[in-house]
Short mmCIF file of C-alpha atoms in Angstrom, two decimals:
data_model
loop_
_atom_site.label_atom_id
_atom_site.label_comp_id
_atom_site.label_asym_id
_atom_site.label_seq_id
_atom_site.Cartn_x
_atom_site.Cartn_y
_atom_site.Cartn_z
CA MET A 183 289.39 167.79 319.16
CA GLY A 184 287.88 165.93 316.50
CA SER A 185 284.26 164.77 315.57
CA PRO A 186 283.48 161.25 317.02
CA ALA A 187 283.53 158.52 314.61
CA LEU A 188 280.85 155.78 313.94
CA THR A 189 280.46 152.60 312.02
CA THR A 190 277.69 152.68 309.31
CA GLY A 191 276.16 149.52 311.65
CA ALA A 192 276.31 151.67 314.65
CA LEU A 193 274.64 154.75 312.77
CA ALA A 194 271.95 152.23 311.70
CA GLU A 195 271.18 151.30 315.23
CA LEU A 196 271.32 154.97 316.38
CA VAL A 197 268.40 155.99 314.18
CA GLY A 198 266.62 152.93 314.15
CA GLY A 199 267.31 152.03 310.49
CA ARG A 200 268.38 149.04 308.44
CA CYS A 201 272.03 149.10 307.08
CA GLU A 202 272.18 147.87 303.47
CA GLY A 203 275.94 147.51 302.55
CA ASP A 204 279.42 147.47 304.49
CA PRO A 205 278.25 147.84 308.60
CA ASP A 206 281.96 148.44 309.21
CA ARG A 207 282.49 151.37 307.19
CA THR A 208 283.78 154.47 309.35
CA ILE A 209 281.70 157.73 309.36
CA HIS A 210 283.43 160.71 310.89
CA GLY A 211 281.04 163.60 309.80
CA VAL A 212 278.20 164.88 307.60
CA ALA A 213 277.80 166.80 304.46
CA ALA A 214 275.49 167.72 301.68
CA LEU A 215 274.54 165.00 299.14
CA ASP A 216 276.57 166.69 296.50
CA ARG A 217 279.60 167.25 298.59
CA ALA A 218 279.95 164.50 300.75
CA GLY A 219 283.17 162.35 300.64
CA PRO A 220 283.82 158.43 301.52
CA GLY A 221 283.84 159.03 305.36
CA GLU A 222 280.81 161.41 305.72
CA LEU A 223 276.96 160.78 305.97
CA SER A 224 274.29 162.77 303.72
CA PHE A 225 270.65 161.92 303.64
CA CYS A 226 268.04 162.33 300.68
CA ARG A 227 264.43 162.75 300.91
CA GLY A 228 263.68 163.04 297.30
CA GLY A 229 262.64 165.89 295.33
CA SER A 230 265.44 167.62 293.26
CA TRP A 231 268.00 165.75 295.31
CA ALA A 232 266.85 162.45 293.98
CA ARG A 233 268.62 163.65 290.68
CA ILE A 234 271.55 164.26 292.79
CA LEU A 235 271.37 160.70 294.53
CA PRO A 236 273.02 158.63 291.65
CA HIS A 237 276.23 160.81 291.62
CA THR A 238 277.12 161.14 295.31
CA ARG A 239 280.37 159.95 296.74
CA ALA A 240 279.12 160.11 300.29
CA GLY A 241 280.19 157.16 302.25
CA ALA A 242 276.50 156.38 303.49
CA VAL A 243 273.31 158.02 302.86
CA LEU A 244 270.07 157.71 304.99
CA VAL A 245 266.85 157.00 302.59
CA SER A 246 263.66 155.58 302.67
CA ASP A 247 262.77 154.04 299.31
CA LEU A 248 265.49 155.13 297.11
CA ASP A 249 268.76 153.56 296.01
CA PRO A 250 272.47 155.32 296.41
CA PRO A 251 274.96 154.38 293.78
CA GLU A 252 277.04 151.19 294.24
CA GLY A 253 279.56 151.47 297.02
CA VAL A 254 277.44 153.63 298.87
CA VAL A 255 275.96 152.42 302.09
CA ALA A 256 272.14 152.85 302.44
CA ILE A 257 270.78 153.34 305.74
CA ARG A 258 266.86 152.69 305.36
CA VAL A 259 264.66 154.73 307.57
CA ARG A 260 261.19 156.15 307.74
CA ASP A 261 262.13 159.85 307.86
CA PRO A 262 265.61 160.64 306.63
CA ARG A 263 265.83 163.91 307.90
CA TYR A 264 264.61 163.48 311.11
CA ALA A 265 267.10 160.59 311.12
CA TYR A 266 269.89 162.81 309.96
CA ALA A 267 269.11 165.44 312.84
CA ILE A 268 269.89 162.39 315.25
CA ALA A 269 273.07 161.12 313.39
CA ALA A 270 274.38 164.73 313.04
CA ALA A 271 274.16 165.61 316.60
CA GLU A 272 276.03 162.76 317.31
CA LEU A 273 278.56 162.90 314.93
CA VAL A 274 279.16 166.65 315.02
CA PRO A 275 278.55 167.49 318.99
CA LEU A 276 278.19 170.79 319.96
CA ASP A 277 281.35 172.14 322.06
CA TRP A 278 279.80 173.35 325.10
CA PRO A 279 282.55 175.16 327.30
CA SER A 280 283.70 174.54 330.73
CA PRO A 281 281.99 176.61 333.65
CA ALA A 282 283.67 180.09 333.95
CA VAL A 283 282.86 183.78 334.39
CA HIS A 284 284.88 186.05 332.09
CA PRO A 285 286.47 188.86 333.82
CA THR A 286 284.67 191.56 331.99
CA ALA A 287 281.31 190.19 332.72
CA PHE A 288 279.23 191.77 335.10
CA VAL A 289 277.45 189.47 337.65
CA HIS A 290 275.61 191.33 340.74
CA PRO A 291 276.62 190.31 344.06
CA GLY A 292 272.89 189.56 344.74
CA ALA A 293 272.73 187.16 341.63
CA VAL A 294 273.15 183.34 342.22
CA VAL A 295 275.07 181.77 339.38
CA GLY A 296 275.67 177.86 339.24
CA GLU A 297 278.09 176.05 337.77
CA ALA A 298 277.68 178.10 334.45
CA THR A 299 279.85 179.86 331.65
CA ILE A 300 279.25 183.62 331.67
CA ASP A 301 281.15 185.03 328.50
CA ALA A 302 282.58 188.36 327.85
CA TYR A 303 280.60 191.63 328.45
CA ALA A 304 277.30 189.86 329.57
CA VAL A 305 275.39 191.12 332.38
CA ILE A 306 273.46 189.19 335.39
CA GLU A 307 271.58 191.38 337.30
CA ASP A 308 270.47 191.30 341.07
CA GLY A 309 268.18 188.57 342.03
CA ALA A 310 268.79 186.68 338.82
CA GLN A 311 269.45 182.85 339.04
CA VAL A 312 271.46 180.97 336.58
CA GLY A 313 271.33 177.31 336.70
CA ASP A 314 274.39 174.48 336.23
CA GLY A 315 275.65 174.11 332.75
CA ALA A 316 274.00 177.29 331.37
CA TRP A 317 275.74 179.24 329.00
CA VAL A 318 275.41 183.21 328.83
CA GLN A 319 277.33 184.35 325.67
CA ALA A 320 278.81 187.72 324.94
CA HIS A 321 276.74 190.83 325.51
CA ALA A 322 273.55 188.68 326.54
CA TYR A 323 271.59 190.46 329.32
CA VAL A 324 269.79 188.70 332.25
CA GLY A 325 267.42 191.01 334.10
CA HIS A 326 266.66 191.32 337.90
CA ARG A 327 265.10 188.26 339.38
CA VAL A 328 265.30 186.19 335.95
CA ARG A 329 265.52 182.42 336.63
CA VAL A 330 267.49 180.42 333.73
CA GLY A 331 267.59 176.77 333.98
CA SER A 332 270.33 174.40 333.68
CA ARG A 333 271.90 173.85 330.25
CA ALA A 334 269.91 177.03 328.68
CA ARG A 335 272.07 178.87 326.24
CA LEU A 336 271.49 182.71 325.73
CA MET A 337 273.35 183.72 322.46
CA PRO A 338 275.00 186.71 321.90
CA HIS A 339 272.62 189.98 322.58
CA ALA A 340 269.91 188.13 323.54
CA VAL A 341 267.87 189.83 326.10
CA VAL A 342 265.75 188.54 329.10
CA MET A 343 263.82 191.35 331.07
CA GLU A 344 263.22 191.29 334.53
CA GLY A 345 261.00 188.53 336.43
CA CYS A 346 260.98 186.18 333.39
CA THR A 347 261.45 182.25 333.65
CA ILE A 348 263.78 180.37 331.32
CA GLY A 349 263.31 176.76 331.29
CA GLU A 350 266.05 174.00 330.92
CA ARG A 351 267.78 173.68 327.90
CA VAL A 352 266.13 176.42 326.25
CA TRP A 353 267.83 178.33 323.35
CA LEU A 354 267.95 181.91 322.77
CA GLN A 355 269.52 182.90 319.43
CA PRO A 356 271.10 186.19 318.82
CA GLY A 357 269.20 189.35 319.33
CA SER A 358 266.10 187.54 320.79
CA VAL A 359 264.28 189.63 323.28
CA VAL A 360 262.20 187.92 326.01
CA GLY A 361 260.09 190.08 328.45
CA ALA A 362 259.87 193.34 326.72
CA ASP A 363 256.80 195.38 327.20
CA GLY A 364 253.38 194.27 325.38
CA PHE A 365 252.04 197.01 323.20
CA GLY A 366 249.59 198.31 325.53
CA HIS A 367 248.44 201.76 324.93
CA VAL A 368 245.07 203.51 325.31
CA ILE A 369 244.11 206.80 323.45
CA GLY A 370 242.92 209.59 325.93
CA PRO A 371 242.00 213.15 325.77
CA ASP A 372 245.83 214.16 325.60
CA GLY A 373 247.07 211.34 323.33
CA PRO A 374 248.28 207.82 324.07
CA VAL A 375 248.80 206.54 327.53
CA ARG A 376 250.99 203.39 328.55
CA VAL A 377 249.28 200.53 330.04
CA PRO A 378 251.55 199.25 332.77
CA GLN A 379 252.86 195.84 331.58
CA LEU A 380 253.12 194.30 334.77
CA GLY A 381 252.99 190.48 333.96
CA THR A 382 255.96 188.33 332.86
CA VAL A 383 257.14 185.63 330.21
CA VAL A 384 257.48 181.89 330.90
CA LEU A 385 259.46 179.80 328.57
CA GLU A 386 259.01 176.31 329.21
CA ASP A 387 261.70 173.29 328.80
CA ASP A 388 263.35 172.85 325.33
CA VAL A 389 261.96 176.15 323.69
CA GLU A 390 264.08 177.80 321.29
CA VAL A 391 263.66 181.37 320.18
CA GLY A 392 264.81 182.45 316.79
CA ALA A 393 267.30 185.57 316.03
CA ASN A 394 265.62 188.48 316.46
CA ALA A 395 262.37 187.30 317.76
CA CYS A 396 260.04 188.62 320.44
CA VAL A 397 257.99 187.33 323.50
CA ASP A 398 256.49 190.08 325.03
CA ARG A 399 255.64 190.14 328.97
CA ALA A 400 251.76 190.01 329.84
CA ALA A 401 249.98 192.97 331.09
CA LEU A 402 248.94 191.34 334.21
CA ASP A 403 249.55 187.45 334.13
CA GLU A 404 252.03 185.62 331.98
CA THR A 405 252.89 185.22 328.44
CA ARG A 406 253.83 181.56 328.09
CA VAL A 407 255.48 179.37 325.59
CA GLY A 408 255.01 175.43 326.00
CA ARG A 409 257.65 172.92 326.12
CA GLY A 410 259.36 171.85 323.07
CA SER A 411 258.11 174.88 321.29
CA ARG A 412 259.98 176.55 318.41
CA LEU A 413 259.90 180.12 317.29
CA ASP A 414 261.72 181.10 314.03
CA ASN A 415 263.68 184.09 313.34
CA LEU A 416 261.58 187.50 313.51
CA VAL A 417 258.33 185.71 315.21
CA GLN A 418 256.28 188.21 317.39
CA VAL A 419 254.47 186.67 320.21
CA ALA A 420 252.20 189.50 321.83
CA HIS A 421 251.48 190.01 325.40
CA GLY A 422 249.62 187.41 327.32
CA VAL A 423 249.74 184.71 324.60
CA ARG A 424 249.64 181.11 325.55
CA ILE A 425 251.11 178.90 323.01
CA GLY A 426 251.10 174.88 323.70
CA ALA A 427 253.75 172.09 323.52
CA GLU A 428 255.83 171.54 320.47
CA CYS A 429 254.17 174.26 318.21
CA MET A 430 256.46 175.51 315.26
CA LEU A 431 256.15 179.20 314.34
CA ALA A 432 257.90 180.13 311.00
CA ALA A 433 259.66 183.37 310.03
CA PHE A 434 257.30 186.60 310.34
CA ALA A 435 254.56 184.69 312.30
CA GLY A 436 252.74 187.00 314.54
CA VAL A 437 250.54 186.07 317.32
CA ALA A 438 248.54 188.62 318.76
CA GLY A 439 247.71 189.52 322.36
CA GLY A 440 245.58 187.09 324.17
CA ALA A 441 245.39 184.56 321.64
CA ARG A 442 245.86 180.86 322.73
CA LEU A 443 247.47 178.06 320.58
CA GLY A 444 247.01 174.24 321.29
CA ASP A 445 249.84 171.74 320.98
CA ARG A 446 251.78 171.06 317.93
CA VAL A 447 250.02 173.91 315.84
CA VAL A 448 252.28 174.82 312.93
CA MET A 449 252.41 178.28 311.57
CA ALA A 450 253.97 178.86 308.18
CA GLY A 451 255.69 181.89 307.14
CA ARG A 452 254.02 185.47 307.28
CA THR A 453 250.98 183.84 309.18
CA ALA A 454 248.97 185.73 311.67
CA VAL A 455 246.52 185.08 314.75
CA ILE A 456 244.28 187.64 315.65
CA ASP A 457 243.92 188.83 319.13
CA GLY A 458 241.78 186.63 321.47
CA ILE A 459 241.68 184.04 318.93
CA GLU A 460 241.51 180.08 319.87
CA VAL A 461 243.50 177.84 317.83
CA GLY A 462 243.05 173.96 318.33
CA SER A 463 246.10 171.51 318.70
CA GLY A 464 247.28 170.31 315.49
CA ALA A 465 246.07 173.18 313.34
CA VAL A 466 248.33 174.05 310.37
CA PHE A 467 248.46 177.61 308.64
CA ALA A 468 249.60 177.61 305.20
CA GLY A 469 251.79 180.54 304.45
CA LEU A 470 250.21 184.02 304.65
CA ALA A 471 247.19 182.71 306.27
CA SER A 472 245.51 184.91 308.82
CA ALA A 473 243.00 183.65 311.54
CA SER A 474 240.30 186.03 312.39
CA ARG A 475 237.98 183.27 313.78
CA ASN A 476 238.79 180.46 316.22
CA VAL A 477 240.23 177.33 314.25
CA PRO A 478 239.18 173.90 315.41
CA ALA A 479 241.94 171.48 316.20
CA GLY A 480 243.54 169.42 313.50
CA ARG A 481 242.06 171.90 310.80
CA LYS A 482 244.49 173.11 307.72
CA ILE A 483 243.86 176.70 306.85
CA GLY A 484 244.88 179.24 304.16
CA GLY A 485 244.35 182.47 302.99
CA SER A 486 243.59 186.02 304.46
CA PRO A 487 241.12 185.84 306.15
CA ALA A 488 241.61 182.12 306.57
CA ARG A 489 239.48 179.44 305.54
CA ARG A 490 239.69 175.52 304.99
CA TYR A 491 242.77 174.94 302.95
CA GLY A 492 241.11 172.71 300.52
CA GLN A 493 238.44 175.44 299.89
CA TRP A 494 241.50 178.34 299.27
CA LEU A 495 243.08 175.89 296.99
CA ARG A 496 239.81 176.09 295.06
CA GLU A 497 239.39 179.54 295.21
CA VAL A 498 243.16 180.47 294.14
CA ALA A 499 242.63 177.82 291.26
CA ALA A 500 239.38 179.82 290.04
CA VAL A 501 241.00 183.04 290.35
CA ARG A 502 243.64 181.85 287.99
CA GLN A 503 241.21 180.76 285.63
CA LEU A 504 239.28 184.21 285.49
CA PRO A 505 241.17 185.69 282.51
CA ALA A 506 240.56 182.85 280.12
CA LEU A 507 237.01 183.08 281.45
CA LEU A 508 236.58 186.71 280.79
CA ARG A 509 237.82 186.27 277.41
CA ARG A 510 235.35 183.52 276.71
CA PHE A 511 232.45 185.72 277.84
CA ASP A 512 233.35 188.68 275.85
CA LYS A 513 233.56 186.43 272.79
CA LEU A 514 230.03 184.99 273.65
CA GLU A 515 228.82 188.40 274.46
CA ARG A 516 229.94 189.65 271.06
CA ALA A 517 228.43 186.74 269.06
CA PHE A 518 225.05 187.45 270.79
CA HIS A 519 224.96 190.88 269.92
CA ASP A 520 226.01 189.87 266.41
CA ALA A 521 223.30 187.31 266.18
CA GLU A 522 220.65 189.73 267.61
CA GLY A 523 222.02 192.25 264.93
CA ARG A 524 221.59 189.93 262.04
CA GLY A 525 217.94 188.97 263.47
CA GLY A 526 216.75 192.50 263.73
CA ASP A 527 218.01 192.94 259.89
CA ASP A 528 215.77 190.08 258.88
CA GLY A 529 212.53 191.26 260.43
CA ALA A 530 212.73 194.30 259.04
#
């Protein structure tokens, strides 16, 4: 089955843009700016790609203020990358399978599976509920009493442990684990003792968990990830964490037990939140930032321990100047001692 085709005029209407050029040109796919052909759509936000734009052979390009070469249709939008995401989903839709249960899948008689797709060697345990249109791919595991919402997708080797709730349209990328025990241990006189992890995990609607990322169950209550939030590959969310709506956590970000994130928090790669910390809505973490104190709403922070982003930038700039400053100091110190020595000789 081929990809659907749209005219450039229809694409402009779809993304809320303005078509500059032939509105009837047919576009049937998408490609990178330097590889796109006459029937394909691309986008350009500037930066290094701006140097490629004059040479593109794309049929149409999503741009804001840049100009593609003559003969290429420009679709003017405010945010080319966002518009591309909308257009690409329409031009290259995901081939979602029809409902079916593969003969090698294990579905416990006590499970309730709607009009869903259960692929080869997937496991659905007793008491689990899988909603209509859900897709549980090969070797994925759905534990006892798990609820999987409609149109959710559990990719190969994704794991959802007992009692967890997966909302509608949630995506779990390959190898992600939801509901493993949190890191609860106490040191006793005879060594470490495990603290029972008796809580659960709730992923609200439209959440995505990246490959090999982990969301641990709470010790008593719940770990919750808010509607529309995105966790990148290898993200760690510890027991009892609450993450608000539409947060973005990049690779290797970690949120320690009991921490609270407001809505639309952005954590860049290898950032961290210490246990029990509260992060206000709209806060932004620069790469490697580590928050050991509460972060106010809207604050942009950097460094470890984290501080205001502007302050951190000034400190980094100052550190880079230290070698030159030390050389100047050594030169001044030598000059001072030489002058002092000459003064002593004159007074002898």
